[in-house]
Amino acid sequence: MYKYLKINYSPKLKGTVTISGAKNAALPIIASSILSKSEVNFINVPEVADVKTLLKLLKNLGAEFKFENHNLKIDTSDINNTTAVYEIVKTMRASILVLGPLLARFGHCKVSLPGGCAIGARPVDLHLKALKLMGADISIEQGYINAKGKLKGTDIIFDKITVTGTENIIMAASLAKGKTRIINAAKEPEVTQLCEILKDAGVDIKGIGSDEIIIYGTDGELLEFKTTEIIPDRIEAGTYLAAAAITNSRITLNNVIPEHLEGILVKFKEMGFDFEENERNLTILPAKKIAPVKIVTTEYPGFPTDMQAQFMAIATQANGMSVIEERLFENRFMHVPELNRLGANISINGKVATIIGPSKLIGADVMATDLRASSALVLAGLIAKGETNVHRIYHLFRGYENFVEKFKNLGAKMEILNEEKP
Ligand code: EPZ
């Protein structure tokens, strides 16, 4: 049964929202538990669909876990199967994150190739090329990656910056024999937290947070993890700030790390918004007049591609022409035709979208296509007159914990309903 989200015009939000743990930190960190000799304890783990999918995959391999109230205890010592099956991997491409740890620990594994996804082909060629350089024998058979071999440290230069590619190699290198140098490494905060956790677990890692990371592997010696708190989700935080911006409201976010948001905050300021910051709280202040913006998505610490759709929704309310260039993924504008159905005035030319605002949006039925595009449709639905129904809303629950409750607490009028049969 499909569910959809009905949103009624909610032109003003107010109050505070607490940000959950970062999905894109939790996924590699949970995968890294494969490298542990005993049970590992993680706290502030977001209860979102993608985390539950990864736990289902690890259970399928033989791991045991207890996950309640954002507290995850996972024990992978009894893993007796190293095949990550298509049925699970096809539902979440980040399953590729078990490849590096499984190969490093067991010397062999079979991982289904993640299908493409709506936002692009998203190949994993760079992950495989790097593992081959570390001595792995890799073949692709019937849609599966067959990997085997004892991993040895070496120099790896990534042709493109890849977040999960960097994470896979950091985990593989942690148990390899000798020194691995990763050049052109991703610097996202989620990569940094993975390095910090592995360092605390006994791996000698240098250059954490930089684009050159050096890992001295333990040569097969399993790790002893310490209890760790997952960092707050900077994209969830950015999405709630975008909700405040599009309704020109004042709201406060609890549990954020402002430094992780710098690439986003600078664009909010360009549009006329301002902020009050202290330690881990952040308040966004309404703009006198929402100004248009120019955005190019780049790797961290630049403006993140995962906030592109949300800013496009805000730009529909800006006074003038905004321009957004998407440089990381080849097909990440699927929210454009849906926003235009609501009355936006957006045109696309290759990788560049041009948004003329302000547009009066009128509620309509729209279709979510991927996680972040769906959040952009919800934002637009807040200020569209009348009722907006966002279909295929399951995309949203992959990465946003308690989305509806958090928005209703801010004054948004929305509810989840079951699709009637067409
Ligand atoms: C991570 O995906 C995030 N997912 C994505 O978030 C995010 O959009 C992306 O990084 C970019 O920031 C997780 O961390 C689980 P990439 P990832 O490898 O690692 C190309 C969300 O909304 N590439 O950094 O898969 C690739 O096609 C998700 O939470 C290759 O060509 O992204 C893309 O164009 C969506 N070959 C670019 O590099 C490879 O082997 C960046 O991809 C790997 C990547």
Coordinates of C-alpha atoms and ligand atoms in Angstrom, one line a residue:
M1 CA 0.0 0.0 0.0
Y2 CA 1.5 3.4 -1.0
K3 CA 1.3 6.2 1.4
Y4 CA 1.3 9.9 0.5
L5 CA 1.8 13.1 2.5
K6 CA -1.0 15.7 2.4
I7 CA 0.2 19.2 3.2
N8 CA -2.1 22.2 3.8
Y9 CA -0.9 25.8 3.3
S10 CA 1.4 26.5 6.3
P11 CA 2.8 30.0 5.7
K12 CA 4.5 30.4 9.1
L13 CA 6.5 28.0 11.2
K14 CA 7.8 28.7 14.8
G15 CA 9.5 26.9 17.7
T16 CA 12.4 24.6 17.9
V17 CA 13.4 21.3 16.3
T18 CA 16.0 18.8 17.5
I19 CA 18.3 17.4 14.8
S20 CA 18.9 13.6 14.7
G21 CA 22.1 11.7 14.2
A22 CA 23.5 11.8 10.6
K23 CA 22.4 9.0 8.3
N24 CA 25.5 9.4 6.2
A25 CA 27.7 9.1 9.3
A26 CA 25.8 6.2 10.8
L27 CA 26.0 4.0 7.6
P28 CA 29.8 3.8 7.2
I29 CA 30.2 3.6 11.0
I30 CA 27.8 0.7 11.3
A31 CA 29.6 -1.0 8.4
S32 CA 32.9 -0.6 10.2
S33 CA 31.6 -2.8 13.0
I34 CA 32.5 -5.7 10.8
L35 CA 36.1 -4.8 11.7
S36 CA 35.5 -5.2 15.5
K37 CA 36.4 -8.2 17.6
S38 CA 33.5 -7.7 20.0
E39 CA 30.2 -6.0 20.5
V40 CA 30.2 -2.2 19.6
N41 CA 27.9 0.4 21.1
F42 CA 26.8 3.5 19.1
I43 CA 24.5 6.2 20.4
N44 CA 22.4 8.9 18.7
V45 CA 21.9 6.6 15.7
P46 CA 18.9 7.9 13.6
E47 CA 16.0 5.5 13.3
V48 CA 15.6 5.9 9.5
A49 CA 14.9 3.4 6.8
D50 CA 18.4 3.3 5.4
V51 CA 19.9 2.5 8.8
K52 CA 17.3 -0.3 9.2
T53 CA 18.2 -1.6 5.7
L54 CA 21.9 -1.8 6.5
L55 CA 21.2 -3.6 9.8
K56 CA 19.0 -6.1 7.9
L57 CA 21.9 -6.7 5.6
L58 CA 24.3 -7.3 8.5
K59 CA 21.9 -9.6 10.2
N60 CA 21.7 -11.5 6.9
L61 CA 25.5 -12.0 7.1
G62 CA 25.2 -13.3 10.7
A63 CA 25.6 -10.2 12.9
E64 CA 23.5 -9.7 16.0
F65 CA 22.2 -6.3 17.1
K66 CA 19.8 -4.5 19.5
F67 CA 18.6 -1.1 18.2
E68 CA 16.3 0.9 20.4
N69 CA 15.9 4.5 21.4
H70 CA 18.7 5.6 19.1
N71 CA 21.1 3.2 20.9
L72 CA 22.7 0.5 18.7
K73 CA 24.6 -2.5 20.1
I74 CA 25.9 -4.6 17.3
D75 CA 28.1 -7.8 17.4
T76 CA 29.6 -9.0 14.1
S77 CA 31.8 -11.7 15.6
D78 CA 29.6 -14.5 14.4
I79 CA 29.3 -13.3 10.8
N80 CA 29.4 -16.6 8.8
N81 CA 28.3 -15.3 5.4
T82 CA 30.0 -12.8 3.2
T83 CA 27.4 -12.4 0.4
A84 CA 25.5 -9.1 0.3
V85 CA 22.4 -10.2 -1.7
Y86 CA 20.8 -8.2 -4.5
E87 CA 17.3 -8.2 -2.7
I88 CA 18.7 -6.0 0.0
V89 CA 21.5 -4.0 -1.8
K90 CA 19.0 -2.9 -4.6
T91 CA 17.0 -1.0 -1.9
M92 CA 20.0 1.0 -0.7
R93 CA 23.1 1.6 -2.7
A94 CA 25.1 2.5 0.4
S95 CA 25.2 -1.2 1.1
I96 CA 28.4 -1.0 -1.0
L97 CA 30.0 0.1 2.3
V98 CA 30.2 -3.6 3.5
L99 CA 32.6 -4.4 0.6
G100 CA 35.8 -2.9 2.1
P101 CA 35.3 -4.3 5.6
L102 CA 34.2 -7.8 4.5
L103 CA 37.1 -8.2 2.2
A104 CA 39.6 -6.9 4.7
R105 CA 38.4 -9.2 7.5
F106 CA 37.5 -12.4 5.6
G107 CA 39.7 -12.2 2.5
H108 CA 36.7 -12.8 0.2
C109 CA 33.1 -11.5 -0.3
K110 CA 30.4 -11.2 -2.9
V111 CA 28.5 -7.9 -3.0
S112 CA 25.6 -7.2 -5.4
L113 CA 26.4 -4.2 -7.6
P114 CA 24.1 -1.4 -6.4
G115 CA 21.7 -0.5 -9.3
G116 CA 21.8 3.0 -10.5
C117 CA 19.4 5.3 -8.9
A118 CA 17.2 8.1 -9.9
I119 CA 19.9 10.8 -9.5
G120 CA 22.4 9.1 -11.7
A121 CA 24.3 6.0 -12.7
R122 CA 26.4 6.3 -9.6
P123 CA 29.0 3.6 -10.5
V124 CA 31.4 2.1 -8.0
D125 CA 34.3 1.8 -10.4
L126 CA 36.6 3.9 -8.2
H127 CA 35.9 1.7 -5.2
L128 CA 36.9 -1.4 -7.2
K129 CA 40.0 0.2 -8.8
A130 CA 41.3 1.2 -5.4
L131 CA 40.8 -2.3 -3.9
K132 CA 42.6 -3.8 -6.9
L133 CA 45.5 -1.5 -6.2
M134 CA 45.5 -3.0 -2.7
G135 CA 45.9 -6.5 -4.1
A136 CA 42.3 -7.6 -4.4
D137 CA 41.2 -9.9 -7.2
I138 CA 37.9 -8.4 -8.4
S139 CA 35.5 -9.8 -11.0
I140 CA 31.9 -9.0 -11.9
E141 CA 29.7 -12.0 -12.4
Q142 CA 25.9 -11.9 -12.8
G143 CA 25.5 -8.5 -11.2
Y144 CA 27.8 -9.4 -8.3
I145 CA 31.2 -8.0 -7.3
N146 CA 33.4 -11.1 -6.5
A147 CA 36.3 -9.9 -4.4
K148 CA 39.1 -11.9 -2.8
G149 CA 42.7 -11.6 -1.7
K150 CA 44.8 -10.3 1.2
L151 CA 44.9 -6.5 1.2
K152 CA 48.2 -4.7 1.3
G153 CA 48.7 -0.9 1.9
T154 CA 49.6 1.2 -1.1
D155 CA 49.2 4.7 -2.6
I156 CA 45.7 5.5 -4.0
I157 CA 44.8 8.6 -5.9
F158 CA 41.0 9.0 -6.5
D159 CA 40.3 10.4 -10.0
K160 CA 37.1 11.9 -8.6
I161 CA 36.3 12.7 -5.0
T162 CA 34.0 9.9 -3.7
V163 CA 32.5 9.9 -0.2
T164 CA 31.7 6.2 0.1
G165 CA 34.7 5.3 -2.0
T166 CA 36.9 7.1 0.5
E167 CA 35.1 5.4 3.4
N168 CA 35.4 1.9 1.8
I169 CA 39.1 2.3 1.4
I170 CA 39.7 3.7 4.9
M171 CA 37.9 0.6 6.3
A172 CA 39.8 -1.8 4.0
A173 CA 43.1 -0.2 4.8
S174 CA 42.5 -0.4 8.6
L175 CA 43.0 -4.1 8.5
A176 CA 45.4 -4.3 5.6
K177 CA 49.1 -5.0 6.0
G178 CA 51.2 -1.8 5.8
K179 CA 50.6 1.8 4.9
T180 CA 47.8 3.1 2.7
R181 CA 47.9 6.7 1.4
I182 CA 44.6 8.1 0.0
I183 CA 45.1 11.2 -2.1
N184 CA 42.1 13.3 -3.2
A185 CA 40.1 11.8 -0.3
A186 CA 36.6 13.1 0.5
K187 CA 36.6 15.5 3.5
E188 CA 32.9 15.4 4.5
P189 CA 32.4 15.4 8.3
E190 CA 31.0 11.9 8.1
V191 CA 34.3 10.7 6.6
T192 CA 36.1 12.5 9.4
Q193 CA 34.0 10.9 12.1
L194 CA 34.6 7.4 10.6
C195 CA 38.4 8.1 10.8
E196 CA 38.1 9.3 14.4
I197 CA 36.2 6.2 15.4
L198 CA 38.7 3.9 13.8
K199 CA 41.6 5.8 15.3
D200 CA 40.0 5.4 18.8
A201 CA 39.6 1.7 18.0
G202 CA 43.3 1.3 17.5
V203 CA 44.1 2.2 13.9
D204 CA 47.0 4.6 13.3
I205 CA 45.5 7.3 11.0
K206 CA 47.1 10.6 9.9
G207 CA 45.6 13.5 8.0
I208 CA 42.1 13.1 9.4
G209 CA 39.8 15.8 7.8
S210 CA 42.2 16.5 5.0
D211 CA 42.3 15.3 1.4
E212 CA 45.3 13.1 2.1
I213 CA 44.7 10.3 4.6
I214 CA 47.3 7.9 5.7
I215 CA 46.3 4.6 7.4
Y216 CA 48.7 2.1 9.0
G217 CA 46.8 -1.2 8.9
T218 CA 46.7 -3.7 11.7
D219 CA 47.5 -6.6 9.3
G220 CA 44.3 -8.5 10.2
E221 CA 44.2 -7.7 13.9
L222 CA 40.5 -6.9 14.7
L223 CA 39.7 -3.6 16.4
E224 CA 38.3 -2.6 19.9
F225 CA 35.7 0.1 19.4
K226 CA 34.8 2.7 22.0
T227 CA 31.2 3.8 22.5
T228 CA 30.5 6.6 20.1
E229 CA 27.9 9.3 19.6
I230 CA 27.0 9.8 15.9
I231 CA 27.4 13.5 14.8
P232 CA 24.2 15.5 14.0
D233 CA 22.8 15.4 10.5
R234 CA 23.9 18.6 8.6
I235 CA 21.6 17.9 5.7
E236 CA 18.6 17.4 8.0
A237 CA 19.5 20.6 9.7
G238 CA 19.8 22.4 6.4
T239 CA 16.4 21.1 5.4
Y240 CA 14.7 22.6 8.5
L241 CA 16.6 25.8 7.9
A242 CA 15.2 25.8 4.4
A243 CA 11.7 25.3 5.7
A244 CA 12.1 28.3 7.9
A245 CA 13.5 30.3 4.9
I246 CA 10.8 29.4 2.5
T247 CA 8.1 30.5 5.0
N248 CA 10.3 33.4 6.2
S249 CA 9.9 32.2 9.8
R250 CA 12.2 32.3 12.8
I251 CA 13.0 28.7 14.1
T252 CA 15.7 27.3 16.4
L253 CA 17.6 24.0 15.7
N254 CA 18.9 22.1 18.7
N255 CA 21.9 19.7 18.3
V256 CA 23.8 21.1 15.3
I257 CA 27.5 21.7 14.6
P258 CA 27.5 25.1 12.9
E259 CA 30.9 24.5 11.4
H260 CA 29.5 21.6 9.3
L261 CA 26.9 24.0 7.9
E262 CA 29.2 26.8 6.7
G263 CA 28.8 26.1 3.0
I264 CA 25.1 26.2 3.4
L265 CA 24.8 29.2 5.8
V266 CA 26.8 31.4 3.5
K267 CA 24.1 30.9 0.8
F268 CA 21.2 31.6 3.2
K269 CA 23.0 34.9 4.1
E270 CA 23.3 35.8 0.4
M271 CA 19.5 35.4 0.2
G272 CA 19.0 37.8 3.1
F273 CA 18.6 35.5 6.1
D274 CA 20.7 35.8 9.3
F275 CA 21.6 33.5 12.2
E276 CA 22.1 33.4 16.0
E277 CA 24.6 30.7 17.0
N278 CA 25.6 29.2 20.3
E279 CA 27.5 25.9 20.8
R280 CA 25.1 23.4 19.3
N281 CA 22.0 25.6 18.8
L282 CA 21.3 27.7 15.7
T283 CA 18.4 30.2 15.1
I284 CA 17.5 31.4 11.6
L285 CA 16.1 35.0 11.4
P286 CA 13.6 36.0 8.6
A287 CA 14.8 38.0 5.6
K288 CA 13.4 41.4 5.0
K289 CA 13.2 40.5 1.3
I290 CA 14.4 37.1 -0.1
A291 CA 17.2 37.8 -2.6
P292 CA 18.0 35.5 -5.5
V293 CA 21.1 33.3 -5.3
K294 CA 23.8 31.7 -7.4
I295 CA 24.8 28.2 -6.3
V296 CA 27.3 25.6 -7.7
T297 CA 27.3 22.3 -5.9
T298 CA 30.7 21.0 -4.9
E299 CA 32.3 18.6 -2.4
Y300 CA 32.7 19.5 1.3
P301 CA 33.3 22.2 2.5
G302 CA 31.5 23.7 -0.5
F303 CA 27.8 23.9 -1.0
P304 CA 26.5 20.3 -0.8
T305 CA 24.5 18.6 -3.6
D306 CA 22.2 17.2 -0.9
M307 CA 20.9 20.7 -0.3
Q308 CA 20.4 21.7 -4.0
A309 CA 16.8 20.7 -4.3
Q310 CA 15.8 22.4 -1.0
F311 CA 17.4 25.7 -2.2
M312 CA 15.7 25.5 -5.5
A313 CA 12.4 25.5 -3.6
I314 CA 13.4 28.6 -1.6
A315 CA 14.5 30.3 -4.9
T316 CA 11.0 30.1 -6.2
Q317 CA 10.2 32.7 -3.6
A318 CA 13.2 34.9 -4.2
N319 CA 12.8 38.3 -5.8
G320 CA 14.6 37.8 -9.1
M321 CA 16.6 35.2 -11.1
S322 CA 18.5 32.5 -9.2
V323 CA 20.9 30.1 -11.0
I324 CA 21.8 26.6 -9.6
E325 CA 24.5 24.4 -11.2
E326 CA 24.6 20.7 -10.2
R327 CA 28.1 19.4 -10.7
L328 CA 28.2 16.1 -8.8
F329 CA 25.3 14.1 -10.3
E330 CA 24.1 13.9 -13.9
N331 CA 20.4 13.8 -13.2
R332 CA 19.6 15.6 -10.0
F333 CA 16.9 18.0 -11.3
M334 CA 13.9 15.6 -11.1
H335 CA 12.2 17.9 -8.6
V336 CA 12.1 20.7 -11.3
P337 CA 9.0 19.5 -13.2
E338 CA 7.3 18.7 -9.9
L339 CA 8.0 22.2 -8.6
N340 CA 6.7 23.7 -11.9
R341 CA 3.5 21.7 -11.4
L342 CA 3.0 23.8 -8.3
G343 CA 3.5 27.0 -10.3
A344 CA 7.2 27.6 -10.1
N345 CA 9.1 29.1 -13.0
I346 CA 12.2 27.0 -13.5
S347 CA 14.0 26.1 -16.7
I348 CA 16.9 23.7 -17.2
N349 CA 19.8 23.9 -19.6
G350 CA 22.1 20.9 -19.1
K351 CA 23.6 21.1 -15.6
V352 CA 22.2 24.6 -14.9
A353 CA 18.7 25.4 -13.6
T354 CA 17.3 29.0 -13.7
I355 CA 14.6 30.0 -11.3
I356 CA 12.6 33.1 -11.7
G357 CA 10.8 34.3 -8.6
P358 CA 8.7 35.0 -6.7
S359 CA 6.0 32.6 -7.9
K360 CA 2.7 32.1 -6.3
L361 CA 2.5 28.3 -5.7
I362 CA -0.8 26.5 -5.8
G363 CA -1.2 23.1 -4.2
A364 CA -1.3 20.0 -6.5
D365 CA -0.5 16.3 -6.6
V366 CA 3.3 15.8 -7.0
M367 CA 5.6 12.8 -7.1
A368 CA 8.8 12.3 -5.0
T369 CA 11.6 10.8 -7.0
D370 CA 14.5 10.7 -4.5
L371 CA 15.3 11.5 -0.9
R372 CA 16.2 15.1 -1.2
A373 CA 13.9 16.0 -4.1
S374 CA 11.0 14.8 -1.9
S375 CA 12.0 17.2 0.9
A376 CA 12.0 20.1 -1.7
L377 CA 8.4 19.2 -2.6
V378 CA 7.4 19.3 1.0
L379 CA 9.0 22.7 1.5
A380 CA 7.1 24.0 -1.6
G381 CA 3.9 22.4 -0.3
L382 CA 4.1 24.5 2.9
I383 CA 3.7 27.8 1.0
A384 CA 1.5 26.5 -1.9
K385 CA -2.1 27.7 -1.5
G386 CA -4.5 24.9 -0.8
E387 CA -3.5 21.3 -0.5
T388 CA -0.4 19.5 -1.9
N389 CA -0.2 15.7 -2.0
V390 CA 3.4 14.3 -2.2
H391 CA 3.2 10.8 -3.5
R392 CA 5.8 8.0 -3.1
I393 CA 6.7 9.6 0.2
Y394 CA 8.7 6.5 1.3
H395 CA 11.7 8.3 -0.2
L396 CA 11.5 10.8 2.6
F397 CA 11.6 8.2 5.4
R398 CA 14.9 6.9 4.1
G399 CA 16.8 9.8 5.6
Y400 CA 14.6 12.0 7.8
E401 CA 13.7 10.7 11.2
N402 CA 10.2 11.6 12.6
F403 CA 9.8 14.0 9.7
V404 CA 6.0 14.6 10.1
E405 CA 6.1 14.9 13.9
K406 CA 9.0 17.4 13.7
F407 CA 7.2 19.5 11.1
K408 CA 3.9 19.4 12.9
N409 CA 5.6 20.6 16.1
L410 CA 6.8 23.6 14.1
G411 CA 3.2 24.4 13.1
A412 CA 3.1 22.7 9.7
K413 CA -0.3 21.2 8.7
M414 CA 0.5 17.8 7.3
E415 CA -0.5 14.1 7.6
I416 CA 0.3 10.8 6.1
L417 CA -2.6 9.1 4.2
N418 CA -3.0 5.8 2.3
E419 CA -3.3 6.0 -1.4
E420 CA -6.7 5.1 -2.6
K421 CA -6.5 2.5 -5.4
P422 CA -6.4 4.6 -8.7
Ligands
EPZ1 C1 27.4 10.1 -0.8 O1 27.1 9.3 -1.9 C2 26.2 10.3 0.0 N1 25.6 9.1 0.5 C3 25.1 11.0 -0.9 O2 24.0 11.3 -0.2 C4 25.7 12.3 -1.4 O3 24.8 13.0 -2.3 C5 27.1 12.1 -2.2 O4 28.0 11.3 -1.3 C6 27.8 13.3 -2.6 O5 28.0 14.1 -1.5 C7 26.2 8.5 1.5 O6 27.1 9.0 2.1 C8 25.6 7.2 2.0 P1 30.1 9.9 -4.4 P2 28.2 8.5 -2.8 O7 30.7 8.6 -4.5 O8 29.4 8.2 -1.9 C9 30.8 9.6 -9.0 C10 21.8 11.3 0.4 O9 20.9 12.1 0.0 N2 31.5 8.3 -8.7 O10 30.8 10.9 -3.5 O11 27.6 7.4 -3.5 C11 29.4 9.6 -8.7 O12 28.6 9.0 -9.8 C12 22.8 10.7 -0.5 O13 21.9 11.1 1.6 C13 32.0 7.5 -9.7 O14 32.0 8.0 -10.9 O15 28.6 9.7 -3.8 C14 29.0 11.0 -8.5 O16 28.9 11.7 -9.7 C15 22.4 10.9 -2.0 N3 32.6 6.3 -9.5 C16 30.3 11.5 -7.8 O17 31.4 10.6 -8.1 C17 32.7 5.8 -8.2 O18 33.3 4.7 -8.0 C18 30.2 11.7 -6.3 O19 29.8 10.4 -5.8 C19 32.1 6.6 -7.1 C20 31.5 7.8 -7.4

